[in-house]
XYZ file of C-alpha atoms in Angstrom:
382
model
C -21.176 -21.983 24.486
C -18.382 -20.488 26.553
C -16.763 -17.389 25.235
C -13.415 -18.603 25.368
C -11.786 -18.847 22.441
C -11.899 -22.734 21.361
C -8.889 -24.193 20.041
C -8.479 -25.124 15.927
C -6.127 -27.048 14.926
C -4.983 -27.344 11.028
C -3.081 -30.155 9.938
C -1.813 -29.645 6.485
C 1.128 -31.991 4.914
C 1.024 -29.837 1.106
C 2.208 -26.338 2.474
C 3.372 -25.092 -0.618
C 2.011 -23.388 -3.723
C -1.679 -22.010 -3.539
C -2.287 -24.179 -0.478
C 0.098 -22.530 1.508
C -1.325 -19.019 0.807
C -4.759 -20.741 1.503
C -3.912 -21.780 4.713
C -2.013 -18.254 5.435
C -4.897 -16.401 4.842
C -7.651 -18.675 6.286
C -5.683 -18.583 9.682
C -5.012 -14.957 9.716
C -8.591 -14.681 9.346
C -9.758 -16.655 11.958
C -7.360 -16.098 14.572
C -9.291 -13.391 16.345
C -12.178 -15.659 17.003
C -10.224 -19.327 17.743
C -6.976 -20.110 19.156
C -5.276 -21.364 15.752
C -2.538 -24.037 15.641
C -1.134 -25.094 12.533
C 0.673 -28.679 12.027
C 2.941 -28.398 9.011
C 5.474 -29.929 6.769
C 7.786 -28.085 4.599
C 7.991 -28.856 0.842
C 10.492 -26.860 -1.799
C 8.207 -24.318 -2.974
C 7.597 -23.367 0.497
C 9.000 -19.694 1.248
C 11.940 -19.846 3.142
C 10.599 -17.100 5.584
C 7.294 -18.607 5.807
C 6.443 -18.318 9.680
C 6.754 -14.153 8.476
C 3.500 -14.542 6.440
C 1.519 -15.852 9.472
C -0.137 -13.283 12.430
C 1.733 -13.539 15.484
C -0.780 -14.988 17.260
C -0.996 -18.747 15.113
C 0.951 -21.243 16.630
C 3.103 -22.902 14.056
C 4.542 -26.909 14.910
C 6.273 -28.706 12.179
C 5.476 -32.449 11.485
C 8.600 -33.919 11.102
C 7.480 -36.967 9.490
C 5.298 -35.991 7.020
C 6.719 -37.040 3.042
C 4.404 -36.330 0.151
C 4.293 -39.795 -1.253
C 3.255 -43.345 0.032
C 6.127 -44.735 2.938
C 4.531 -46.905 5.522
C 7.759 -46.308 7.810
C 7.133 -42.475 7.444
C 3.707 -42.415 7.743
C 3.526 -44.912 10.486
C 5.686 -42.090 12.331
C 3.298 -39.395 10.926
C 0.291 -40.953 12.079
C 1.743 -41.274 15.717
C 2.987 -37.643 15.690
C 0.019 -35.883 14.790
C -2.063 -37.838 17.538
C 0.698 -36.517 20.036
C 0.290 -33.109 18.524
C -3.365 -32.964 19.128
C -3.031 -34.573 22.548
C -0.767 -31.717 23.570
C -2.966 -28.739 22.478
C -6.537 -30.464 23.111
C -8.300 -29.188 20.425
C -11.922 -28.142 19.985
C -11.687 -28.692 16.122
C -9.255 -30.422 14.076
C -9.107 -29.586 9.918
C -7.114 -31.691 7.771
C -5.892 -30.359 4.700
C -4.302 -32.150 1.312
C -4.731 -35.789 1.008
C -1.639 -37.271 2.983
C -2.915 -35.327 6.039
C -6.792 -36.082 5.253
C -5.656 -39.734 5.357
C -3.880 -40.069 8.275
C -5.815 -37.422 10.023
C -9.173 -39.280 9.385
C -7.538 -42.738 10.916
C -6.005 -40.665 13.623
C -9.113 -38.871 15.060
C -12.436 -40.585 15.444
C -14.546 -37.251 15.559
C -17.102 -37.933 18.208
C -15.820 -35.542 20.969
C -13.659 -33.282 18.546
C -15.220 -32.345 14.954
C -13.144 -33.152 12.156
C -12.854 -31.792 8.922
C -11.129 -32.388 5.856
C -10.446 -30.208 2.830
C -8.412 -32.161 -0.036
C -7.369 -29.324 -2.477
C -7.744 -31.563 -5.331
C -8.178 -35.240 -5.301
C -5.369 -37.598 -5.934
C -7.507 -39.714 -7.888
C -8.042 -37.029 -10.303
C -4.359 -36.472 -10.737
C -4.106 -37.402 -14.592
C -0.208 -38.011 -14.217
C -0.854 -40.884 -12.364
C -1.643 -44.463 -13.533
C -4.835 -46.080 -13.611
C -3.817 -48.277 -11.112
C -2.395 -45.495 -8.820
C -5.796 -43.577 -9.133
C -7.654 -46.127 -8.167
C -5.830 -46.830 -5.242
C -6.429 -43.104 -4.104
C -9.926 -43.541 -4.803
C -10.124 -46.758 -2.437
C -8.229 -44.642 0.560
C -10.737 -41.850 -0.082
C -13.531 -44.093 -0.077
C -12.473 -45.994 3.094
C -11.483 -42.857 4.885
C -14.804 -41.257 3.968
C -16.208 -43.849 6.000
C -15.175 -42.128 9.045
C -16.769 -39.479 11.374
C -15.038 -36.486 9.344
C -16.732 -33.874 7.279
C -15.214 -33.104 3.904
C -15.193 -29.328 2.826
C -14.094 -29.127 -0.579
C -12.640 -25.736 -1.972
C -15.225 -25.411 -4.737
C -18.670 -26.962 -6.215
C -16.843 -28.995 -8.584
C -14.666 -30.596 -6.219
C -17.336 -31.168 -3.927
C -19.223 -32.907 -6.682
C -16.286 -35.585 -6.769
C -16.632 -35.545 -3.120
C -20.586 -36.785 -3.169
C -19.669 -39.832 -5.025
C -17.665 -41.166 -2.504
C -19.111 -39.451 0.865
C -22.266 -38.028 1.693
C -20.743 -36.243 4.435
C -19.832 -33.225 2.826
C -20.218 -29.642 1.659
C -18.242 -27.019 0.119
C -16.590 -23.584 0.880
C -15.005 -21.469 -2.049
C -11.551 -20.551 -1.930
C -11.245 -16.807 -1.472
C -7.945 -14.564 -1.589
C -7.333 -11.402 0.627
C -8.005 -9.064 -1.414
C -7.155 -6.216 1.228
C -3.787 -7.635 1.548
C -3.152 -8.120 -2.435
C -4.333 -4.341 -2.946
C -1.724 -3.174 -0.639
C 0.853 -5.455 -2.314
C -0.385 -3.960 -5.540
C 0.214 -0.257 -4.249
C 3.400 -1.126 -3.090
C 4.545 -2.903 -5.740
C 6.533 -0.777 -8.722
C 4.820 -2.405 -11.698
C 7.340 -2.293 -14.509
C 5.836 -0.164 -17.107
C 7.708 0.361 -20.102
C 7.833 3.541 -22.109
C 8.394 1.928 -25.399
C 5.021 1.915 -27.090
C 6.264 -1.638 -28.898
C 6.542 -3.313 -25.494
C 6.004 -7.159 -26.494
C 2.494 -8.636 -25.422
C 3.037 -10.936 -22.948
C 1.085 -13.889 -21.605
C 2.122 -15.473 -18.382
C 1.306 -18.018 -15.724
C 2.553 -18.554 -12.064
C 3.104 -21.967 -9.833
C 5.158 -24.857 -9.625
C 6.617 -26.717 -12.828
C 5.033 -29.931 -12.456
C 2.871 -32.570 -14.192
C -0.289 -30.684 -12.547
C 0.408 -27.351 -14.474
C 0.723 -29.645 -17.704
C 4.021 -27.025 -18.787
C 4.047 -29.442 -22.314
C 0.707 -27.442 -22.696
C 2.246 -24.177 -22.204
C 4.886 -24.803 -24.515
C 2.906 -26.253 -27.213
C 0.757 -22.762 -26.779
C 4.199 -20.920 -27.133
C 5.187 -22.686 -30.077
C 1.921 -21.742 -32.324
C 2.284 -17.931 -30.918
C 6.215 -17.560 -31.634
C 5.878 -13.612 -31.643
C 4.327 -13.406 -28.475
C 6.210 -13.305 -25.166
C 5.271 -16.191 -22.723
C 6.421 -16.109 -18.977
C 6.530 -18.547 -16.451
C 6.638 -17.278 -12.861
C 8.230 -20.151 -10.700
C 10.216 -22.991 -11.307
C 9.930 -26.845 -10.787
C 11.392 -30.315 -12.016
C 9.640 -30.215 -15.144
C 11.211 -26.721 -16.515
C 13.047 -28.380 -19.327
C 9.936 -28.929 -20.844
C 9.674 -25.199 -21.604
C 11.877 -25.550 -24.654
C 10.040 -22.732 -26.628
C 12.396 -19.936 -27.315
C 9.854 -17.173 -26.802
C 9.295 -18.580 -22.916
C 11.128 -16.948 -20.013
C 11.066 -19.057 -16.370
C 12.035 -16.579 -13.684
C 12.780 -19.210 -11.054
C 11.346 -19.145 -7.363
C 10.368 -15.410 -6.456
C 9.227 -13.596 -3.410
C 5.614 -12.906 -3.404
C 6.280 -9.050 -3.924
C 8.601 -9.908 -6.768
C 6.314 -12.500 -8.559
C 3.295 -9.861 -8.258
C 5.706 -7.242 -9.879
C 5.910 -9.468 -12.895
C 2.340 -10.354 -12.950
C 0.864 -7.069 -12.792
C 3.249 -5.685 -15.806
C 1.837 -8.424 -17.961
C -1.302 -8.924 -20.080
C -2.887 -12.164 -20.218
C -3.042 -14.818 -17.624
C -2.993 -18.679 -18.523
C -3.564 -21.496 -16.741
C -3.039 -24.850 -18.490
C -3.591 -27.282 -15.456
C -4.578 -31.107 -15.508
C -6.272 -30.606 -12.368
C -7.162 -28.382 -9.898
C -8.940 -27.451 -6.497
C -9.770 -23.716 -6.725
C -6.589 -21.805 -7.719
C -5.393 -19.220 -5.906
C -3.458 -17.973 -8.759
C -6.179 -17.408 -10.980
C -8.433 -15.419 -8.333
C -5.582 -13.510 -7.633
C -5.011 -12.553 -11.740
C -8.864 -11.878 -12.058
C -8.450 -9.423 -9.081
C -5.443 -7.825 -10.840
C -7.590 -6.924 -14.314
C -5.836 -9.956 -16.154
C -7.711 -11.527 -19.176
C -7.338 -15.204 -17.517
C -7.818 -17.913 -20.388
C -7.581 -21.587 -18.115
C -8.207 -25.045 -18.930
C -11.551 -26.506 -18.935
C -11.169 -28.892 -15.484
C -13.057 -28.877 -12.296
C -11.694 -25.962 -10.301
C -11.497 -23.594 -13.435
C -14.684 -24.678 -14.373
C -16.380 -23.166 -10.892
C -14.797 -19.611 -11.540
C -14.501 -19.082 -15.375
C -17.454 -18.625 -17.528
C -16.639 -18.710 -21.385
C -17.346 -15.180 -22.580
C -18.867 -13.612 -19.328
C -15.400 -13.360 -17.166
C -12.904 -15.520 -18.978
C -12.167 -18.463 -21.404
C -12.201 -22.314 -20.923
C -9.975 -24.147 -23.327
C -10.116 -27.525 -24.507
C -6.910 -27.917 -26.463
C -3.705 -25.507 -27.349
C -5.923 -24.148 -30.490
C -8.546 -23.068 -27.698
C -5.683 -20.875 -26.230
C -4.245 -19.588 -29.128
C -7.384 -18.180 -30.633
C -8.064 -16.364 -27.274
C -4.532 -14.913 -26.939
C -4.842 -13.653 -30.417
C -8.080 -12.111 -29.980
C -7.017 -10.631 -26.742
C -3.953 -9.165 -28.169
C -6.054 -7.203 -30.460
C -7.728 -5.317 -26.973
C -10.952 -7.098 -26.873
C -12.068 -8.412 -23.448
C -12.708 -5.718 -21.412
C -15.854 -6.295 -20.099
C -14.730 -9.820 -19.008
C -12.183 -8.472 -16.885
C -14.007 -6.547 -15.116
C -16.669 -8.953 -14.681
C -13.600 -11.291 -13.273
C -12.502 -8.465 -10.863
C -16.093 -8.039 -9.494
C -16.698 -12.043 -8.837
C -13.388 -11.752 -6.604
C -14.798 -8.809 -4.875
C -18.164 -10.605 -4.308
C -17.536 -13.995 -3.861
C -13.858 -15.695 -3.930
C -12.523 -13.532 -0.825
C -10.921 -14.797 2.630
C -13.684 -12.776 4.449
C -16.524 -14.945 2.944
C -14.522 -17.576 3.101
C -13.752 -17.456 6.983
C -17.211 -16.423 7.790
C -18.092 -19.593 5.937
C -15.448 -21.867 7.602
C -16.499 -20.390 11.016
C -20.411 -21.193 10.344
C -19.548 -24.723 9.851
C -17.296 -25.055 12.784
C -19.935 -23.335 15.486
C -22.633 -25.411 14.219
C -20.464 -28.771 14.721
C -19.512 -27.618 18.266
C -23.318 -26.934 18.804
C -23.663 -30.553 18.073
C -21.031 -32.207 19.797
C -22.080 -30.134 23.082
C -25.866 -31.493 22.848
C -24.398 -34.612 22.139
C -22.752 -34.434 24.755
C -25.436 -33.193 27.534
C -27.656 -35.698 26.222
C -25.099 -38.446 26.803
C -24.625 -37.080 30.625
C -28.401 -36.978 31.152
C -28.736 -40.722 29.882
C -25.837 -41.744 32.511
C -27.860 -39.851 35.197
C -30.607 -41.965 34.110
C -29.008 -44.966 34.321
C -27.454 -44.333 37.825
C -31.010 -43.557 39.396
C -32.583 -46.538 37.634
C-alpha cells in the first residue's frame, strides 16, 4: 500500500454531547496517520467554539441540510449534499456516525471501491421514549440499511450484540477518552474545595436534560434523599422535570467549567434509559468518582456491580448505594474503575483498533481491485 496518507471522511449528524467528544478525540488521534475530514451538523449543545477542539490538521465541513428528525425534503437534500462532499474529497474510507448519517450514508455510498463503516452511538429503535410504532420503523430502516455493503462498528459490546440481531457484517470498538488531555484539564482546573468540614455531600450527573437521560428518575432519587445535594451539570428542554428543592441545574458550561464542578463533587449517577457507551461515565471513572448507573446496554459493558461501581434497576437501588457511599465505603471500587479506563477505555487503544480495521478494509479493496484488473486483462487476451 502507498505510504501517502489515506483520506478518512467522517460524516456525523449528532455532533453534540458525548458524540462530539468522541468525534473530536478520534479525529485528533487519527490525524497523524490519516488525512481526516469531518462533515458535520450542529446541535444546540455543540460548543460555540467547537472548531478549537479539533487538531488544526482536521478539515471541517458543515452539512447544511442535516436534521435530527425524519424530514423527507431535508433528508433528500442532505443525501445529495453528502454525496457531493464525498465526490469533492474523494476519500479512501467513509465512516458514518449516528442514525441519521448512517441511514443516508449507507444509501448514498455502495461500499465497493471505498470501504464504508457505520457507528450508531445508540440505536434509535432502543430509545424508550419513542412509541412502539416509531421504534419499529427505526428498526426496519436499520435492517434495510444493514443489507448495504457497510460494516457496523458499535461502540460497546452490548450495542454490538444488538447489531448482530439485524446485521452480521459487524464488529465493535469500545469508546475511550483522552486520558492525557483530561489529566491536563484536571491539573489546570481549580478544584472547588470547601474548607468547611460540613460541606454538603453532593451527587452529580452531566449532560443534556432530555428523555434519554431520564431526568424524572433523577428527580425521584433526589426527593428520596432530601439531605443530599444533587447537581445536574448541563441543560435541556426537560429541565422543568427537575423540581426537587435539593437539585441545582448549572445550565450549559464550558468543558473546563463542567470539570471544575464535577471534580469537587462526590458521586456520579447516570439514570439513562439507553446509551451507547457514555463518555461522561468514563470521564467520571477516571476522575475517581464512585459511579452509580442504570442497568442498561452501554453502562452494563463498563460497570460491574460490586467491582467498579453499581448498576441499578430502580430509584431504591440508587438510594441504597448513594447512602452507603456517603458513609465512605467503596474506595476499592473507585480504584478499579480508574484502572479500567487506563487499561481499556482510552482513545489510544480506541484509535489503534479503528486503524487496524481501516487498514484491513483497504487491503481487501486493493486486492479486489487487482483481481478485477487481471480478470479484465484475461478477458481482453481471450
